[in-house]
Short mmCIF file of C-alpha atoms in Angstrom, two decimals:
data_model
loop_
_atom_site.label_atom_id
_atom_site.label_comp_id
_atom_site.label_asym_id
_atom_site.label_seq_id
_atom_site.Cartn_x
_atom_site.Cartn_y
_atom_site.Cartn_z
CA MET A 22 19.38 75.20 252.67
CA ALA A 23 18.11 78.23 252.92
CA THR A 24 19.61 81.68 253.49
CA ILE A 25 18.47 83.72 256.17
CA GLU A 26 16.98 86.75 254.98
CA LEU A 27 18.37 89.17 257.31
CA TYR A 28 17.17 92.19 255.35
CA ALA A 29 13.49 90.70 255.71
CA GLU A 30 14.24 90.83 259.47
CA ASN A 31 15.74 94.69 259.79
CA SER A 32 16.00 96.82 256.73
CA TYR A 33 17.70 99.70 258.13
CA LYS A 34 20.80 96.47 258.58
CA LYS A 35 23.70 97.49 256.94
CA GLU A 36 26.56 95.52 257.61
CA CYS A 37 27.79 91.87 259.07
CA THR A 38 29.02 89.55 258.88
CA VAL A 39 28.95 85.99 257.38
CA ASN A 40 30.03 82.26 256.29
CA ILE A 41 30.42 81.16 253.17
CA VAL A 42 27.98 77.89 252.21
CA SER A 43 28.87 77.75 248.84
CA ILE A 44 31.19 79.07 245.62
CA LYS A 45 31.16 78.40 242.01
CA GLU A 46 33.19 80.54 239.80
CA GLN A 47 31.67 84.51 240.79
CA PHE A 48 28.41 82.78 242.24
CA VAL A 49 28.41 82.75 245.83
CA VAL A 50 25.88 81.62 248.88
CA PHE A 51 26.28 83.00 252.49
CA ASN A 52 24.47 80.89 255.11
CA GLN A 53 22.47 84.43 255.36
CA THR A 54 22.28 88.16 253.35
CA ILE A 55 21.11 91.20 253.97
CA PHE A 56 21.17 91.68 250.45
CA TYR A 57 17.26 92.46 249.22
CA PRO A 58 17.69 89.90 245.48
CA GLY A 59 14.93 91.84 243.93
CA GLY A 60 11.27 91.16 243.26
CA GLY A 61 7.44 92.76 242.96
CA GLY A 62 8.79 95.23 240.72
CA GLN A 63 11.69 96.84 243.46
CA PRO A 64 15.76 96.15 241.90
CA CYS A 65 18.65 94.57 244.33
CA ASP A 66 20.40 96.41 246.76
CA ARG A 67 23.79 96.89 245.62
CA GLY A 68 26.99 97.18 247.93
CA ILE A 69 30.53 95.11 248.58
CA ILE A 70 32.07 91.81 250.23
CA LYS A 71 35.15 92.02 251.97
CA GLN A 72 36.95 89.43 252.47
CA GLY A 73 40.60 89.63 254.71
CA ASP A 74 42.45 92.71 252.89
CA LYS A 75 40.13 92.15 249.69
CA THR A 76 37.06 94.20 248.49
CA TYR A 77 34.08 92.49 246.23
CA ASN A 78 31.41 94.22 244.17
CA ILE A 79 28.12 92.79 244.22
CA LEU A 80 26.95 93.16 240.49
CA THR A 81 23.19 91.31 240.80
CA VAL A 82 21.75 89.50 243.88
CA LYS A 83 18.63 86.96 242.83
CA LYS A 84 16.93 84.18 244.77
CA ILE A 85 16.67 80.95 243.60
CA ASP A 86 14.97 77.63 244.96
CA GLY A 87 15.39 79.52 248.81
CA GLU A 88 19.23 80.37 248.24
CA ILE A 89 20.04 83.85 247.83
CA ILE A 90 22.90 84.32 245.01
CA HIS A 91 25.19 87.21 245.15
CA GLU A 92 27.28 87.28 241.59
CA LEU A 93 30.62 89.25 242.69
CA GLU A 94 32.43 91.04 239.89
CA ARG A 95 35.60 88.61 240.30
CA PRO A 96 35.44 84.92 243.07
CA LEU A 97 36.55 85.32 246.25
CA GLN A 98 40.19 83.85 247.02
CA HIS A 99 39.05 82.09 250.21
CA ILE A 100 36.16 79.67 251.20
CA ASN A 101 36.74 78.99 254.36
CA GLN A 102 37.03 82.41 255.24
CA THR A 103 33.98 84.50 257.12
CA VAL A 104 33.49 87.52 254.40
CA GLU A 105 32.18 91.40 255.82
CA MET A 106 29.27 92.03 254.05
CA GLN A 107 27.81 96.37 253.34
CA ILE A 108 24.62 97.71 251.60
CA ASP A 109 25.18 100.92 249.39
CA TRP A 110 22.37 102.69 252.73
CA SER A 111 21.78 105.47 249.71
CA TRP A 112 20.60 103.06 247.22
CA ARG A 113 18.82 100.57 249.63
CA PHE A 114 17.25 104.09 250.96
CA GLN A 115 16.15 105.41 247.93
CA ASN A 116 14.63 102.63 246.70
CA MET A 117 12.95 102.15 250.12
CA GLN A 118 11.31 105.66 250.23
CA TYR A 119 10.00 105.15 246.42
CA HIS A 120 8.77 101.34 247.31
CA THR A 121 6.40 103.98 249.89
CA LEU A 122 5.59 106.58 247.70
CA LEU A 123 4.55 104.56 245.15
CA HIS A 124 2.05 102.62 247.99
CA VAL A 125 0.72 105.68 248.66
CA ILE A 126 0.25 107.12 245.02
CA SER A 127 -1.38 104.14 244.41
CA LEU A 128 -4.14 104.26 247.43
CA PHE A 129 -4.66 108.31 246.09
CA ILE A 130 -5.79 107.00 242.57
CA SER A 131 -7.89 103.95 243.73
CA THR A 132 -9.20 106.29 246.33
CA LEU A 133 -10.29 109.04 243.45
CA GLN A 134 -11.49 106.02 241.17
CA CYS A 135 -13.64 105.27 244.17
CA PHE A 136 -14.94 108.68 244.43
CA SER A 137 -15.77 109.42 240.66
CA TYR A 138 -18.41 109.98 238.64
CA LYS A 139 -19.16 108.78 235.19
#
């Protein structure tokens, strides 16, 4: 089952409640996620998962065969309990700005090359 990529629908979404699809040690797949798994030279999102009164840091997020795998600092306690995701907004926003800046720089350089004299 592919993970629904909420980050692609709304990159400003900072938190949501999700269901667990599978757990293997500290690696978890959810039915949907706001965590960008990285790619195209961009790093994955950072943040936390909350389950009950417990908080788990996200170490890394990767997309493998349509599933987005979240590596937590330690295994979750309860597989049948929903969790709340919260991204590190300052990290996400900084990467969004860098990404846009690199597009602007790339366009500027390609424009210069079009008008360069040899």
